[in-house]
Amino acid sequence: MKRSRRIKLTMLGASAIVLTACEERIETQVYETVEQCLANVEEHPDDCRRDFESARALHAETAPRYTSRADCEAEFGDGRCEAGPAGQQAEAGQGGSFFMPVMMGYMLGNALGRTGVAAQPLYRPLVNGTPGSFRTPGNVDVGSSVGRTSVRPSAVNAPVANAGQAISRGGFGARGAATGTGG
Amino acid sequence: MDRIGLAPRPDWRDTAAEAGFTFHSENGPYWDETAAYRFTLAQVEEIEEATEALEALCYQVVDRAVGDPAVLDRLAIPRGFHDLVRRSWTDRERNLYGRFDFSYDGGSPPKLLEYNADTPTSLYEAAVFQWVWLEQMIGRGALPRGSDQFNSLHERLVEAWRGVGVAGSRLHLAGVMDAEEDRVTVAYLADCAQQAGFATEMMDVAEIGVTATGDFVDLRDRPITTLFKLYPWEFMVREQYGTSLLRRTTRIIEPAWKMILSNKGLLALLWEMFPGHPNLLPSFFDGSGHGLTQPYVRKPLLSREGANVEIVGLLGAEGGPYGAEGYVVQQYAPLPRFDGNYPVVGSWVVAGQPAGMGIREDTSPVTRNTSRFVPHFIQG
């Protein structure tokens, strides 16, 4: 056979014509607060606080950033954004302050005995005006359930720290604007 | 190889809408299933073998070019970027995909017209929509069971993304998002990358920003660690942020060494190094006393979609913005004609391996962006 055995599209188009295979899922746990975690975890309750702390630390480094509170709140809702940490504001230079969504939950690291999984802060961007499912700093959807849950492999990758702020944009694209450039 | 008239599926537009295929009729009809090309397995294997062989020859050309600044000069690659191209090759930066365009009549060896090695489109319609067409045509009894297609693009693309190794697991994909065909191509590759386990972010190339240190960031100031760009290298190196590319802090796909292959000067270099190869047409840098007799084809080193291509002694140049960097000339290989149409076989390479084909046909002997995509199948 010279053709693909199966084609799946996860974002483009609908699933009506697509033969979908089962995707590998990773078991993990998602909580909104340390207390909620302690109420649910039978083994290793110490992980609840430790992973919350490391998610908090990652939050400062990896949360999506916005140049204005209004831009941030447009995506996460009124009162659900905070100013970026002072130390990072200075580091960003350019006199730029920035805003980021507040952390709405966290995913346990090394969940259920799986090693190499980093604890992650979680955010809930608005969907039709109300907070939607939990998302990692890498913007991977991990569903809306709290407690034990299964997520896509890309959800458990360690989040990437933000860079300094852009001092300019638009330095690419002048030659291909609107006409397309493929061949 | 023959061209068979077929009844279009009455509901194909609905299927296109479901599958995210939005540009099937942008400038007149583009997706055309009133016909299909039928190949034997032996013919497909001939195209596959030619593709594999040419890809290997292309790597030899790159090997030679990176070691010789005079060759990079002939390809109009700016001096300041020679080292970038060289290092991307010596560091073995992985490439994702490309498309060889062949003149093929089903009997003689396929002849290389050009290699779209940097920003090829028509990927989605080849990988997905013609595949769905075949499945439905078989399912509805319009084509015999056992019909096949040279098209493992989708599976190979997902696999290739796994092999590319995206730093930090976040992949940015940029293109000219106002151009629907480009947007869908980028979205499709993002879909494949997601299935390979990466977190993907799509953006317009004009949204790429630079920091004070010259690093690339997205609209949220997140670092762009790995960038797929459907935007030509030859544009990027000549634009404002070109010098930031020299920092090499972002992994770019296709890698910089594709600048050597996505350039029509490749055709002249291939002929120079492998004269007489059965899949090559005699080709020379223009002005080099080529000795070709008319008609021959004159193409800018850097051009897309047939713009500024001229068949000297037969057909005037298509207008267009290209040509400032120089030209190559290539012996004219008339495309075969089927019912008044001229098909070009686009043969895909994914991660260096032959991966399938898509056929575009035109009523003109120079394939342009007005050509139609016609599906194919294998029988016998």
Coordinates of C-alpha atoms in Angstrom, one line a residue:
Chain A
M1 CA 0.0 0.0 0.0
K2 CA 1.4 3.3 -1.1
R3 CA -0.9 5.6 0.9
S4 CA -1.4 6.6 4.5
R5 CA -3.4 4.1 6.5
R6 CA -5.1 6.6 8.6
I7 CA -5.5 10.4 8.5
K8 CA -6.5 12.4 11.5
L9 CA -6.9 16.2 11.8
T10 CA -7.2 17.6 15.2
M11 CA -7.5 21.3 14.5
L12 CA -8.3 21.7 10.8
G13 CA -11.9 20.9 10.0
A14 CA -14.3 18.5 11.6
S15 CA -13.9 14.9 12.4
A16 CA -16.7 13.7 10.1
I17 CA -14.4 12.3 7.5
V18 CA -11.4 11.5 9.7
L19 CA -10.6 8.1 11.0
T20 CA -9.4 8.9 14.5
A21 CA -7.0 6.7 16.3
C22 CA -6.8 6.6 20.1
E23 CA -4.1 9.0 21.2
E24 CA -1.7 8.1 24.0
R25 CA -2.8 9.9 27.2
I26 CA -0.8 10.6 30.3
E27 CA -2.4 10.2 33.7
T28 CA -1.9 13.2 35.9
Q29 CA -3.6 15.3 38.6
V30 CA -4.9 18.8 38.4
Y31 CA -5.9 21.0 41.5
E32 CA -7.0 24.5 42.0
T33 CA -5.5 24.8 45.5
V34 CA -3.2 23.0 47.9
E35 CA -6.1 22.3 50.2
Q36 CA -8.0 20.6 47.3
C37 CA -4.9 18.6 46.6
L38 CA -4.5 17.5 50.2
A39 CA -8.2 16.4 50.3
N40 CA -7.7 14.1 47.4
V41 CA -4.2 12.7 47.5
E42 CA -3.8 9.6 49.5
E43 CA 0.0 9.0 49.1
H44 CA 2.7 11.7 49.3
P45 CA 0.7 14.6 50.6
D46 CA 3.9 16.6 50.8
D47 CA 3.9 16.7 47.0
C48 CA 0.8 19.0 47.2
R49 CA 2.6 22.0 48.7
R50 CA 6.0 21.3 47.0
D51 CA 4.5 21.2 43.5
F52 CA 2.3 24.2 44.2
E53 CA 5.4 26.2 45.2
S54 CA 7.3 25.1 42.1
A55 CA 4.3 25.9 39.9
R56 CA 4.1 29.3 41.5
A57 CA 7.8 29.9 40.7
L58 CA 7.2 28.8 37.1
H59 CA 4.2 31.0 36.8
A60 CA 6.3 34.1 37.2
E61 CA 8.6 32.9 34.4
T62 CA 6.3 31.3 32.0
A63 CA 2.8 32.8 32.2
P64 CA 1.6 34.5 29.0
R65 CA 2.5 38.2 29.0
Y66 CA 0.5 41.2 27.9
T67 CA 1.5 44.8 27.6
S68 CA -1.7 46.0 29.1
R69 CA -4.1 44.8 31.8
A70 CA -7.0 45.3 29.3
D71 CA -5.4 42.9 26.7
C72 CA -4.9 40.3 29.4
E73 CA -8.4 40.7 30.9
A74 CA -9.9 40.4 27.5
E75 CA -8.5 36.9 27.3
F76 CA -8.8 35.8 31.0
G77 CA -11.6 37.9 32.4
D78 CA -12.0 41.0 34.6
G79 CA -9.9 40.8 37.8
R80 CA -8.1 37.7 36.6
C81 CA -4.9 39.4 35.7
E82 CA -2.0 40.7 37.7
A83 CA 1.1 42.8 37.1
G84 CA 4.2 40.9 36.3
P85 CA 6.7 40.4 39.1
A86 CA 8.8 43.5 39.9
G87 CA 12.1 41.8 39.3
Q88 CA 11.2 40.7 35.9
Q89 CA 9.7 44.1 35.0
A90 CA 13.0 45.7 35.6
E91 CA 14.8 43.0 33.7
A92 CA 12.5 43.5 30.7
G93 CA 13.9 47.0 30.5
Q94 CA 12.5 49.3 27.8
G95 CA 10.4 50.8 30.7
G96 CA 7.9 48.1 29.9
S97 CA 5.5 46.8 32.6
F98 CA 3.6 43.7 31.7
F99 CA 0.5 41.8 32.9
M100 CA -0.2 38.1 33.2
P101 CA -3.2 36.0 34.1
V102 CA -3.5 34.8 37.7
M103 CA -2.7 31.1 38.2
M104 CA -6.0 29.2 38.4
G105 CA -4.6 25.9 39.3
Y106 CA -1.7 23.5 39.0
M107 CA -0.7 20.1 37.6
L108 CA 1.2 17.8 39.9
G109 CA 4.7 16.9 38.7
N110 CA 5.8 13.3 38.4
A111 CA 2.2 12.5 38.8
L112 CA 1.2 9.0 39.7
G113 CA 4.8 7.7 39.8
R114 CA 5.6 9.1 36.3
T115 CA 9.0 10.7 36.4
G116 CA 10.3 13.6 34.3
V117 CA 7.0 15.5 34.4
A118 CA 7.3 19.1 35.7
A119 CA 4.7 20.6 37.9
Q120 CA 2.9 23.3 35.9
P121 CA 0.9 26.4 36.6
L122 CA -2.5 26.4 34.9
Y123 CA -4.7 29.2 33.4
R124 CA -8.2 29.4 32.3
P125 CA -8.8 31.7 29.3
L126 CA -12.3 32.8 28.7
V127 CA -14.6 30.8 26.4
N128 CA -17.8 32.6 25.5
G129 CA -17.2 34.9 28.5
T130 CA -16.6 32.4 31.2
P131 CA -13.4 30.7 32.2
G132 CA -12.9 27.7 30.0
S133 CA -10.7 24.6 30.5
F134 CA -7.3 24.6 32.2
R135 CA -4.4 25.4 30.0
T136 CA -0.6 25.0 30.5
P137 CA 1.8 27.9 29.9
G138 CA 2.4 26.3 26.6
N139 CA -1.3 26.7 25.9
V140 CA -2.1 23.0 25.9
D141 CA -5.7 22.2 26.9
V142 CA -5.8 19.8 29.8
G143 CA -9.5 19.7 30.3
S144 CA -11.8 21.1 33.0
S145 CA -11.8 18.3 35.5
V146 CA -10.1 18.5 38.9
G147 CA -8.4 15.6 40.5
R148 CA -7.1 12.6 38.4
T149 CA -7.2 13.3 34.7
S150 CA -5.5 12.3 31.5
V151 CA -3.8 14.8 29.3
R152 CA -2.0 14.9 25.9
P153 CA 1.7 14.2 26.0
S154 CA 2.5 17.8 25.0
A155 CA 0.8 19.0 28.2
V156 CA 3.5 17.7 30.5
N157 CA 6.5 19.2 28.8
A158 CA 8.4 21.7 31.0
P159 CA 7.2 25.2 30.2
V160 CA 9.5 27.6 28.5
A161 CA 10.6 30.8 30.3
N162 CA 9.6 34.1 28.7
A163 CA 12.2 36.2 27.0
G164 CA 12.8 39.9 27.2
Q165 CA 10.2 42.1 25.7
A166 CA 10.2 42.8 22.0
I167 CA 11.5 46.2 21.1
S168 CA 10.1 46.0 17.6
R169 CA 7.9 43.9 15.4
G170 CA 7.3 43.6 11.7
G171 CA 10.8 43.2 10.5
F172 CA 9.7 40.2 8.4
G173 CA 6.9 40.0 5.9
A174 CA 7.4 43.1 3.8
R175 CA 8.1 41.1 0.6
G176 CA 5.3 38.7 0.9
A177 CA 2.4 40.7 2.3
A178 CA -1.0 39.4 1.3
T179 CA 0.1 37.6 -1.9
G180 CA 1.4 34.5 -0.2
T181 CA 4.8 33.1 -0.9
G182 CA 4.4 29.4 -1.4
G183 CA 5.1 27.7 -4.7
Chain B
M1 CA -0.5 6.9 -17.1
D2 CA -3.7 8.2 -18.5
R3 CA -6.3 10.8 -17.7
I4 CA -9.8 9.5 -17.0
G5 CA -12.9 11.6 -16.9
L6 CA -14.9 11.0 -13.7
A7 CA -18.1 12.2 -12.2
P8 CA -17.4 14.6 -9.3
R9 CA -18.8 13.5 -5.9
P10 CA -22.0 15.6 -5.6
D11 CA -21.2 16.5 -2.0
W12 CA -17.4 17.2 -2.4
R13 CA -17.8 20.9 -1.4
D14 CA -19.4 19.9 1.9
T15 CA -16.6 17.4 2.5
A16 CA -14.1 20.3 1.7
A17 CA -15.8 22.5 4.3
E18 CA -15.7 19.7 6.9
A19 CA -12.1 19.1 6.2
G20 CA -10.9 22.7 6.4
F21 CA -10.2 22.9 2.6
T22 CA -11.2 26.6 2.1
F23 CA -9.4 27.6 -1.1
H24 CA -10.6 25.0 -3.6
S25 CA -12.1 27.7 -5.9
E26 CA -10.2 30.8 -5.0
N27 CA -9.1 32.1 -8.4
G28 CA -11.5 30.0 -10.5
P29 CA -11.7 26.2 -10.0
Y30 CA -8.6 24.8 -8.3
W31 CA -9.6 21.4 -7.0
D32 CA -10.8 19.5 -10.0
E33 CA -12.2 16.0 -9.8
T34 CA -13.9 15.9 -13.2
A35 CA -10.9 13.8 -14.1
A36 CA -8.1 11.9 -12.4
Y37 CA -4.7 10.5 -13.5
R38 CA -4.3 6.8 -13.4
F39 CA -0.8 5.3 -13.0
T40 CA 0.6 1.8 -12.9
L41 CA 2.6 0.8 -9.8
A42 CA 5.7 0.6 -12.0
Q43 CA 5.2 4.2 -13.1
V44 CA 4.8 5.4 -9.5
E45 CA 7.9 3.5 -8.5
E46 CA 9.8 5.2 -11.3
I47 CA 8.8 8.6 -9.9
E48 CA 9.6 7.5 -6.4
E49 CA 13.1 6.2 -7.4
A50 CA 13.8 9.4 -9.4
T51 CA 12.9 11.4 -6.3
E52 CA 15.1 9.4 -4.0
A53 CA 18.0 9.7 -6.5
L54 CA 17.6 13.4 -7.0
E55 CA 17.4 14.1 -3.2
A56 CA 20.8 12.3 -2.8
L57 CA 22.3 14.4 -5.7
C58 CA 20.9 17.5 -4.1
Y59 CA 22.8 16.8 -0.9
Q60 CA 26.0 16.4 -2.9
V61 CA 25.3 19.9 -4.4
V62 CA 24.9 21.3 -0.9
D63 CA 28.1 19.7 0.2
R64 CA 29.9 21.3 -2.6
A65 CA 28.3 24.7 -2.3
V66 CA 28.9 25.2 1.4
G67 CA 32.6 24.6 0.7
D68 CA 32.9 27.1 -2.1
P69 CA 31.9 30.8 -1.6
A70 CA 32.0 31.2 -5.4
V71 CA 29.1 28.7 -5.8
L72 CA 27.1 30.5 -3.1
D73 CA 27.7 33.8 -4.9
R74 CA 26.4 32.3 -8.1
L75 CA 23.2 31.5 -6.2
A76 CA 22.9 35.1 -5.1
I77 CA 23.1 34.2 -1.5
P78 CA 24.3 37.4 0.3
R79 CA 27.9 37.1 1.5
G80 CA 27.0 37.8 5.1
F81 CA 24.9 34.7 5.1
H82 CA 27.3 32.2 3.7
D83 CA 28.5 31.1 7.1
L84 CA 24.9 30.7 8.3
V85 CA 24.2 28.4 5.4
R86 CA 27.4 26.5 5.9
R87 CA 26.9 25.9 9.6
S88 CA 23.3 24.9 9.2
W89 CA 24.6 22.1 7.0
T90 CA 27.6 21.1 9.0
D91 CA 25.4 21.0 12.1
R92 CA 23.1 18.7 10.3
E93 CA 20.0 20.8 10.9
R94 CA 17.0 18.7 10.0
N95 CA 14.7 19.5 7.2
L96 CA 11.0 18.7 6.9
Y97 CA 9.8 18.7 3.3
G98 CA 10.1 19.7 -0.3
R99 CA 8.5 19.0 -3.7
F100 CA 10.2 18.1 -6.9
D101 CA 8.3 19.1 -10.1
F102 CA 8.6 16.6 -12.9
S103 CA 7.7 16.5 -16.5
Y104 CA 6.5 12.9 -16.9
D105 CA 4.5 11.2 -19.7
G106 CA 4.4 7.7 -18.3
G107 CA 7.0 6.3 -20.6
S108 CA 10.3 8.3 -20.5
P109 CA 12.2 9.0 -17.3
P110 CA 10.7 11.8 -15.3
K111 CA 12.6 15.1 -15.9
L112 CA 13.2 17.6 -13.1
L113 CA 11.8 21.0 -13.9
E114 CA 12.5 22.5 -10.5
Y115 CA 12.7 21.8 -6.8
N116 CA 10.5 23.7 -4.4
A117 CA 12.6 23.0 -1.3
D118 CA 11.8 25.9 0.9
T119 CA 8.2 26.9 0.8
P120 CA 6.2 24.4 -1.2
T121 CA 2.4 24.6 -1.1
S122 CA -0.3 22.3 -2.4
L123 CA 0.6 20.0 0.5
Y124 CA -2.7 19.7 2.2
E125 CA -4.7 18.9 -0.9
A126 CA -2.1 16.2 -1.8
A127 CA -1.8 14.8 1.7
V128 CA -5.5 14.9 2.8
F129 CA -8.1 15.9 0.3
Q130 CA -7.0 13.6 -2.6
W131 CA -6.7 10.8 0.0
V132 CA -10.3 11.4 1.1
W133 CA -11.3 11.5 -2.5
L134 CA -9.8 8.1 -3.2
E135 CA -11.3 6.5 0.0
Q136 CA -14.8 7.9 -0.9
M137 CA -14.5 6.9 -4.6
I138 CA -13.6 3.3 -3.6
G139 CA -16.3 3.3 -0.9
R140 CA -19.0 4.4 -3.3
G141 CA -18.0 2.0 -6.0
A142 CA -16.8 4.6 -8.4
L143 CA -13.3 3.2 -8.4
P144 CA -12.3 -0.5 -8.0
R145 CA -11.3 -1.9 -4.7
G146 CA -7.6 -2.3 -4.6
S147 CA -7.1 1.1 -6.1
D148 CA -4.2 2.9 -4.3
Q149 CA -2.5 6.3 -4.3
F150 CA 1.2 7.4 -4.0
N151 CA 0.5 9.3 -0.8
S152 CA 1.9 8.5 2.6
L153 CA 2.4 12.3 3.2
H154 CA 0.3 12.5 6.3
E155 CA 1.8 9.6 8.2
R156 CA 5.3 10.7 7.2
L157 CA 4.8 14.3 8.2
V158 CA 3.7 13.4 11.7
E159 CA 6.6 11.0 12.0
A160 CA 9.0 13.7 10.6
W161 CA 7.9 16.2 13.3
R162 CA 8.8 13.7 15.9
G163 CA 12.3 13.4 14.4
V164 CA 12.8 17.1 14.0
G165 CA 13.0 17.5 17.8
V166 CA 11.5 20.8 18.8
A167 CA 13.4 22.6 21.4
G168 CA 11.3 23.3 24.5
S169 CA 8.4 21.4 22.9
R170 CA 6.8 24.7 21.7
L171 CA 6.8 25.2 18.0
H172 CA 5.9 28.4 16.4
L173 CA 4.6 28.3 12.8
A174 CA 4.6 31.5 10.8
G175 CA 3.3 32.4 7.3
V176 CA 1.5 35.1 5.4
M177 CA -1.8 34.4 7.1
D178 CA -3.8 36.7 4.8
A179 CA -3.1 34.3 1.9
E180 CA -5.6 31.5 2.4
E181 CA -3.5 28.8 0.8
D182 CA -0.5 29.7 2.9
R183 CA -2.7 29.8 6.1
V184 CA -4.1 26.3 5.5
T185 CA -0.7 24.9 4.7
V186 CA 0.7 26.3 8.0
A187 CA -2.4 25.1 9.9
Y188 CA -2.1 21.6 8.4
L189 CA 1.6 21.4 9.4
A190 CA 0.7 22.6 12.8
D191 CA -1.9 19.9 13.1
C192 CA 0.7 17.3 12.2
A193 CA 3.1 18.7 14.7
Q194 CA 0.5 18.6 17.4
Q195 CA -0.1 15.0 16.7
A196 CA 3.6 14.5 17.1
G197 CA 3.3 15.9 20.6
F198 CA 4.3 19.6 20.2
A199 CA 2.5 22.6 21.5
T200 CA 2.0 24.8 18.5
E201 CA 1.5 28.5 18.0
M202 CA 0.5 30.0 14.6
M203 CA 1.4 33.5 13.7
D204 CA 1.9 35.9 10.9
V205 CA 5.5 36.5 9.9
A206 CA 4.9 40.2 10.5
E207 CA 4.1 39.4 14.1
I208 CA 7.6 38.1 14.8
G209 CA 9.4 40.5 17.1
V210 CA 13.0 40.9 18.2
T211 CA 14.3 41.7 21.7
A212 CA 17.1 44.1 22.5
T213 CA 19.6 41.3 22.2
G214 CA 18.2 40.3 18.8
D215 CA 16.3 37.2 19.8
F216 CA 13.0 36.4 18.1
V217 CA 9.8 36.5 20.2
D218 CA 6.1 36.0 19.6
L219 CA 3.3 38.5 20.3
R220 CA 3.4 37.6 24.0
D221 CA 7.2 38.1 24.1
R222 CA 7.7 34.3 24.5
P223 CA 11.0 33.2 22.9
I224 CA 10.6 31.5 19.5
T225 CA 12.9 28.5 20.1
T226 CA 11.8 26.6 17.0
L227 CA 10.2 28.3 14.0
F228 CA 8.6 26.7 11.0
K229 CA 8.2 29.4 8.4
L230 CA 6.3 29.3 5.2
Y231 CA 8.2 32.4 4.1
P232 CA 11.2 32.3 1.7
W233 CA 14.7 32.4 3.1
E234 CA 15.7 34.7 0.3
F235 CA 13.1 37.3 1.5
M236 CA 14.1 36.9 5.2
V237 CA 17.8 37.5 4.6
R238 CA 17.0 40.7 2.7
E239 CA 14.5 42.1 5.2
Q240 CA 15.0 44.1 8.4
Y241 CA 15.5 41.3 10.8
G242 CA 17.8 39.4 8.5
T243 CA 20.9 40.0 10.6
S244 CA 19.2 38.6 13.7
L245 CA 19.1 35.3 11.8
L246 CA 22.8 35.2 12.2
R247 CA 22.6 34.7 16.0
R248 CA 21.2 31.3 15.4
T249 CA 19.2 31.3 18.6
T250 CA 16.1 30.1 16.9
R251 CA 15.9 26.8 15.1
I252 CA 14.4 27.4 11.7
I253 CA 12.6 24.9 9.5
E254 CA 13.3 24.6 6.6
P255 CA 17.0 25.1 7.6
A256 CA 19.2 27.7 6.0
W257 CA 20.9 25.2 3.8
K258 CA 17.7 24.9 1.8
M259 CA 18.6 28.3 0.3
I260 CA 20.9 26.3 -2.0
L261 CA 18.2 24.0 -3.1
S262 CA 15.2 26.3 -3.4
N263 CA 17.1 28.3 -6.0
K264 CA 16.8 27.6 -9.7
G265 CA 20.6 27.8 -9.9
L266 CA 20.4 24.3 -8.4
L267 CA 19.4 23.1 -11.8
A268 CA 22.6 24.4 -13.4
L269 CA 24.7 23.0 -10.6
L270 CA 23.1 19.6 -10.9
W271 CA 23.8 19.5 -14.6
E272 CA 27.3 20.7 -14.1
M273 CA 28.0 17.9 -11.5
F274 CA 25.9 15.1 -13.1
P275 CA 25.7 15.8 -16.8
G276 CA 23.6 13.4 -18.7
H277 CA 21.7 12.1 -15.6
P278 CA 18.4 10.6 -16.9
N279 CA 16.2 12.7 -14.6
L280 CA 17.9 16.0 -15.4
L281 CA 17.5 18.5 -18.2
P282 CA 20.5 20.4 -19.6
S283 CA 20.6 23.6 -17.5
F284 CA 23.1 26.5 -17.2
F285 CA 23.5 29.8 -15.6
D286 CA 22.3 32.4 -18.0
G287 CA 25.1 34.3 -19.9
S288 CA 27.4 31.3 -19.6
G289 CA 27.5 30.5 -23.3
H290 CA 25.1 27.7 -22.8
G291 CA 24.7 26.6 -26.4
L292 CA 21.1 25.5 -26.0
T293 CA 19.0 25.7 -29.1
Q294 CA 15.6 27.3 -29.0
P295 CA 13.1 26.6 -27.6
Y296 CA 14.6 26.7 -24.1
V297 CA 13.2 28.0 -20.8
R298 CA 14.6 31.0 -19.0
K299 CA 13.8 31.2 -15.3
P300 CA 14.8 33.6 -12.6
L301 CA 17.1 32.1 -9.9
L302 CA 14.4 33.1 -7.4
S303 CA 10.8 33.0 -8.6
R304 CA 7.6 31.3 -7.7
E305 CA 4.5 30.0 -9.4
G306 CA 5.8 30.4 -12.9
A307 CA 6.3 34.2 -12.6
N308 CA 8.8 35.7 -15.0
V309 CA 9.3 32.3 -16.7
E310 CA 9.9 32.5 -20.5
I311 CA 10.1 29.8 -23.1
V312 CA 12.6 31.5 -25.5
G313 CA 11.4 31.0 -29.1
L314 CA 8.0 29.9 -28.1
L315 CA 6.2 31.9 -25.4
G316 CA 6.9 35.3 -23.8
A317 CA 7.6 35.8 -20.2
E318 CA 4.8 35.7 -17.6
G319 CA 4.9 39.0 -15.8
G320 CA 6.1 39.1 -12.3
P321 CA 8.4 40.7 -9.7
Y322 CA 11.4 38.3 -10.0
G323 CA 14.6 38.2 -11.9
A324 CA 16.9 40.8 -10.3
E325 CA 19.2 38.1 -8.9
G326 CA 19.9 36.5 -12.3
Y327 CA 18.5 33.6 -14.5
V328 CA 19.1 30.0 -15.4
V329 CA 18.3 28.5 -18.8
Q330 CA 17.0 25.0 -19.2
Q331 CA 16.3 22.9 -22.2
Y332 CA 12.6 22.9 -22.9
A333 CA 11.0 19.6 -22.1
P334 CA 7.4 19.9 -23.5
L335 CA 4.9 18.7 -20.9
P336 CA 2.8 15.8 -22.0
R337 CA -0.7 16.7 -23.2
F338 CA -3.9 14.9 -22.0
D339 CA -7.2 16.2 -23.4
G340 CA -5.6 19.6 -23.9
N341 CA -4.2 19.8 -20.4
Y342 CA -0.5 19.9 -19.4
P343 CA 0.1 18.0 -16.1
V344 CA 3.1 18.6 -13.8
V345 CA 3.9 15.8 -11.3
G346 CA 4.8 17.2 -7.9
S347 CA 6.7 14.5 -6.1
W348 CA 7.0 15.1 -2.3
V349 CA 10.0 14.5 -0.1
V350 CA 9.5 14.3 3.7
A351 CA 12.5 14.1 5.9
G352 CA 14.6 13.1 2.9
Q353 CA 12.2 10.3 1.8
P354 CA 9.8 10.1 -1.1
A355 CA 6.4 10.5 0.3
G356 CA 3.8 10.9 -2.4
M357 CA 2.6 13.0 -5.3
G358 CA 0.1 15.6 -6.4
I359 CA -0.7 16.6 -9.9
R360 CA -1.4 20.1 -11.1
E361 CA -2.5 20.7 -14.6
D362 CA -3.0 23.8 -16.7
T363 CA -4.2 24.6 -20.2
S364 CA -0.9 26.5 -20.6
P365 CA 2.5 24.7 -21.0
V366 CA 3.9 26.8 -18.0
T367 CA 2.3 25.8 -14.7
R368 CA 1.2 28.9 -12.8
N369 CA -0.8 29.6 -9.7
T370 CA -3.9 29.3 -11.9
S371 CA -3.4 25.6 -12.4
R372 CA -5.8 23.0 -11.1
F373 CA -5.1 20.2 -8.7
V374 CA -6.3 16.9 -10.1
P375 CA -6.2 13.7 -8.0
H376 CA -4.5 10.5 -9.0
F377 CA -4.8 6.8 -8.3
I378 CA -2.8 3.6 -8.9
Q379 CA -4.3 0.7 -10.7
G380 CA -2.5 -2.3 -12.0

